[in-house]
Coordinates of C-alpha atoms in Angstrom, one line a residue:
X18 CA -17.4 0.2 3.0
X19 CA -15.8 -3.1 1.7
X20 CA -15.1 -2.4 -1.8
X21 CA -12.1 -4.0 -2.2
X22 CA -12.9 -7.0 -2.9
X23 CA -13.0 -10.5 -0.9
X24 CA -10.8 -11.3 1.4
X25 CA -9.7 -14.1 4.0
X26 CA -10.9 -12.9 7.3
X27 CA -10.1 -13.7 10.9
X28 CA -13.2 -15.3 12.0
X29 CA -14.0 -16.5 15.8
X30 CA -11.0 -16.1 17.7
X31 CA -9.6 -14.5 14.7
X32 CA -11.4 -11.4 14.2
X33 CA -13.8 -11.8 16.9
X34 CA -16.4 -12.9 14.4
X35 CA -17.7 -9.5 13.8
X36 CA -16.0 -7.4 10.6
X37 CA -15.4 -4.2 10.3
X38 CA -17.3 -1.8 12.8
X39 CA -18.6 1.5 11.7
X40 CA -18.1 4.9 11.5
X41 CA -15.0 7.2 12.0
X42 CA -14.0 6.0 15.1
X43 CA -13.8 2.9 13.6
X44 CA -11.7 4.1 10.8
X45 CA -9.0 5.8 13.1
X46 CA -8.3 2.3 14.6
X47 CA -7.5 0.5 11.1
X48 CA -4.0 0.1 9.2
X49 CA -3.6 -0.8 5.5
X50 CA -0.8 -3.1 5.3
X51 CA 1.3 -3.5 2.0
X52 CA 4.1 -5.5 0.8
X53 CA 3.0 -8.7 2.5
X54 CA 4.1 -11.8 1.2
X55 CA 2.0 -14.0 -0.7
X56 CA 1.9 -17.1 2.1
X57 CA 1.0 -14.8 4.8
X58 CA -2.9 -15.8 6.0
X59 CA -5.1 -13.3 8.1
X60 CA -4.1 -15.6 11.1
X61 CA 0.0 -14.6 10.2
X62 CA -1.5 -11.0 9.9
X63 CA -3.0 -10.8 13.2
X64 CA -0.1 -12.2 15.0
X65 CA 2.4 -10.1 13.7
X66 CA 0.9 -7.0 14.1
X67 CA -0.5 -7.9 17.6
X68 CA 2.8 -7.1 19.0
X69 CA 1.6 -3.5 19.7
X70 CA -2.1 -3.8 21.0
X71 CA -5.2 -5.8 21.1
X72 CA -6.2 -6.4 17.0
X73 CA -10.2 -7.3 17.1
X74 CA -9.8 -7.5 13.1
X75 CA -7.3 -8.9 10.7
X76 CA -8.0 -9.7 6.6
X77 CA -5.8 -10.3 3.6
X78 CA -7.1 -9.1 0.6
X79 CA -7.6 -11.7 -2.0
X80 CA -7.7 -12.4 -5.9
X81 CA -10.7 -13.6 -7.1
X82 CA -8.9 -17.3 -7.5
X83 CA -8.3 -16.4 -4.1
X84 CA -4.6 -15.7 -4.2
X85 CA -3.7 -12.8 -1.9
X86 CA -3.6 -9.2 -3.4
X87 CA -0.2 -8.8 -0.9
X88 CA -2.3 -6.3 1.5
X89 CA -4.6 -6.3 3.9
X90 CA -6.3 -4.3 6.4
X91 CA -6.0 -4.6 10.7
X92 CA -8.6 -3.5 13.4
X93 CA -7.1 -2.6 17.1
X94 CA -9.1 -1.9 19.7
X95 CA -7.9 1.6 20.0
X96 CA -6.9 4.3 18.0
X97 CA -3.7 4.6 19.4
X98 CA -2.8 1.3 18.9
X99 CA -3.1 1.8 15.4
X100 CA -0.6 4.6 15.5
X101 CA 1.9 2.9 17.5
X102 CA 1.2 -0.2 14.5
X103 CA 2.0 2.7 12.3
X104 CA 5.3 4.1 13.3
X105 CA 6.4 1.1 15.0
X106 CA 5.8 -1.9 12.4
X107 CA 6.4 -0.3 9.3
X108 CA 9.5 -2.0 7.4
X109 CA 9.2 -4.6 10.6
X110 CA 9.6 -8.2 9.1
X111 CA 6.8 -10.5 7.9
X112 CA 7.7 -14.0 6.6
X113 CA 11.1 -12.6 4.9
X114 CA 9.4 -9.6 3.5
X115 CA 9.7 -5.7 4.7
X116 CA 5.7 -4.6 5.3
X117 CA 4.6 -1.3 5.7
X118 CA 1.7 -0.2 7.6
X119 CA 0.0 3.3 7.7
X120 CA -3.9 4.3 7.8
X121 CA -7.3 2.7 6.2
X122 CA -8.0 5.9 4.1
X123 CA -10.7 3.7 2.6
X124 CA -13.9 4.9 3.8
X125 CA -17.5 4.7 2.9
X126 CA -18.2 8.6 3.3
X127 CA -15.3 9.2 0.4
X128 CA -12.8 10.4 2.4
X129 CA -9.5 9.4 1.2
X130 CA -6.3 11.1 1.2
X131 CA -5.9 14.1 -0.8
X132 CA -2.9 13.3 -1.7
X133 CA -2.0 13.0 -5.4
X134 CA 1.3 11.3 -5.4
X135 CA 2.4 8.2 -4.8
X136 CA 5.8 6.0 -4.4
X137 CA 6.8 3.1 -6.6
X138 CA 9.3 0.5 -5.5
X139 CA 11.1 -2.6 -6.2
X140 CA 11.2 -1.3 -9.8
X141 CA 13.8 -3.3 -12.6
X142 CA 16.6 -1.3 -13.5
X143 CA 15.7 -1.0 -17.1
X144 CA 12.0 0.7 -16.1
X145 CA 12.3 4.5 -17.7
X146 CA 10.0 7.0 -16.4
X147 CA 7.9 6.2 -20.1
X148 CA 7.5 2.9 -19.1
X149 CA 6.2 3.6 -15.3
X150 CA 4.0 6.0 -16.2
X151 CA 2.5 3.7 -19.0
X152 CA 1.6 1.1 -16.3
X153 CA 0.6 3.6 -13.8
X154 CA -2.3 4.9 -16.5
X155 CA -4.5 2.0 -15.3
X156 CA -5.5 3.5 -12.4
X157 CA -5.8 6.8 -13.8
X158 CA -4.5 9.9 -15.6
X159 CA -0.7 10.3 -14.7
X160 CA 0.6 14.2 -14.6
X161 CA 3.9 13.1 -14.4
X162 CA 6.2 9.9 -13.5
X163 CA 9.9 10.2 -12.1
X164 CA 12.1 7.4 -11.9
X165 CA 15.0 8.3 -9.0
X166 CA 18.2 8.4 -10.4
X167 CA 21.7 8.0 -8.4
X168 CA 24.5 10.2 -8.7
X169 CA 26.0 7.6 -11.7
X170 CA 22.7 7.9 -13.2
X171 CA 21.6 4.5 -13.0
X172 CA 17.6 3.9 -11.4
X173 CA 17.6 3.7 -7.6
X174 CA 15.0 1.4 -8.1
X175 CA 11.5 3.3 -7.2
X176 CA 10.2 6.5 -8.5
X177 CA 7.4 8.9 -7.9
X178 CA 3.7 9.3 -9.9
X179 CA 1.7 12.4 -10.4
X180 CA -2.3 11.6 -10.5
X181 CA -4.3 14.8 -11.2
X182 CA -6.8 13.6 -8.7
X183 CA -6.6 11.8 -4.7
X184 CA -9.1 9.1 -6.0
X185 CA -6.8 8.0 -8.8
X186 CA -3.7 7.8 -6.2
X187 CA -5.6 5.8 -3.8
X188 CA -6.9 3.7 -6.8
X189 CA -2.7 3.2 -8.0
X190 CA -2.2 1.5 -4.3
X191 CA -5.6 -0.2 -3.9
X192 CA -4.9 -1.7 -7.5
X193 CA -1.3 -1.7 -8.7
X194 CA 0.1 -3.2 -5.6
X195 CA 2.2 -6.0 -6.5
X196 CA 1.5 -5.6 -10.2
X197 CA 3.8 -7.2 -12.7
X198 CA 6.4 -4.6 -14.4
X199 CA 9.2 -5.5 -16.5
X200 CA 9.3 -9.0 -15.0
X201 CA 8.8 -7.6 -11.1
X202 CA 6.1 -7.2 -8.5
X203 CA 6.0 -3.4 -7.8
X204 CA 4.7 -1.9 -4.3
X205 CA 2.8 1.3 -4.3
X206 CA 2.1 3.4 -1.1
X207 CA 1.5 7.3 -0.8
X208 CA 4.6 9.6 -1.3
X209 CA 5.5 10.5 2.3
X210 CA 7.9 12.8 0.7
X211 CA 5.7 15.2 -1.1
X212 CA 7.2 18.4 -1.8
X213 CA 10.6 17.6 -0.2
X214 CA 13.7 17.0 -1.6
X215 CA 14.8 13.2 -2.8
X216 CA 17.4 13.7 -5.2
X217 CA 17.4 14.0 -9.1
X218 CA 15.0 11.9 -11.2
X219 CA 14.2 11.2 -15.0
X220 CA 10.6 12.6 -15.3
X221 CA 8.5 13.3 -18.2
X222 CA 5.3 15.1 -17.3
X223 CA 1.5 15.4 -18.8
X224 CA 0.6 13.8 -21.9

């Protein structure tokens, strides 16, 4: 259930002292959220994202020197407290940073997303589709990488990755969040935009 590594929890009064609880219901009343800043504690966490409902869990995923992997995960009481966290508190503020929330796919009976795509941001401007899909190999085997292009042809700054599997997509934003490219701390999160439209890109597929 907790394979991602140690993390600073709330404890008494801070997670109620009692970690994750079990099973699916369980699950449907987490968030994952990304893009934190590296000085935000479990205790910053918890208050932020109490603003919608009654959070019984907060952690910040750590390093193992104990430096914060700029994630974390968030228990409410309810399930839909965890949606309204979801549509309402994504890009909402945290200590000068924009977060964004959406569900704990991570679950011990495998079920992750199925999907295969994910979203890159905050990328440098000199980062060519080549280069993001080089980094992006560490998680696993890359179909194809896009880097959005504007209408002048220069990088919008984020792109798209292809995995051939779910597993290796979840891995990408489990892993490669925050992870240094070309001088920057990229954030990954699933492609929300799969199979729409987004505008032209520089791509270069399998390989």
């Amino acid at each position: 259930e907790q394979s991602r590594g140690s993390g600073g929890g709330g404890g008494v009064g801070g997670g109620g002292g009692r970690g994750f609880a079990s099973g699916g219901d369980a699950q449907s009343r987490r968030c994952y959220v990304g893009n934190l800043s590296w000085d935000v504690a479990w205790q910053d966490l918890k208050d932020h994202m109490r603003q919608v409902g009654d959070v019984v869990f907060s952690e910040v995923m750590t390093e193992g020197d104990g430096r914060s992997k700029g994630c974390g995960i968030v228990e409410y009481a309810t399930a839909a407290e965890a949606q309204e966290a979801i549509s309402t508190l994504t890009d909402s503020d945290l200590k000068g940073r924009m977060i964004f929330v959406r569900e704990d796919r991570e679950t011990s009976s495998g079920g992750p997303s199925r999907q295969c795509s994910v979203y890159v941001g905050n990328l440098a401007f000199e980062t060519s589709w080549q280069d993001l899909k080089d980094h992006m190999r560490a998680a696993g085997n890359v179909d194809q990488a896009n880097v959005l292009m504007s209408d002048d042809g220069r990088s919008k700054g984020c792109g798209i990755v292809q995995y051939q599997k779910p597993q290796e997509a979840a891995r990408a934003i489990r892993e490669l969040q925050n992870s240094m490219l070309h001088g920057r701390p990229i954030f990954v999160r699933e492609d929300r935009e799969a199979g729409g439209g987004r505008g032209s890109g520089g791509g270069g597929g399998g390989g």
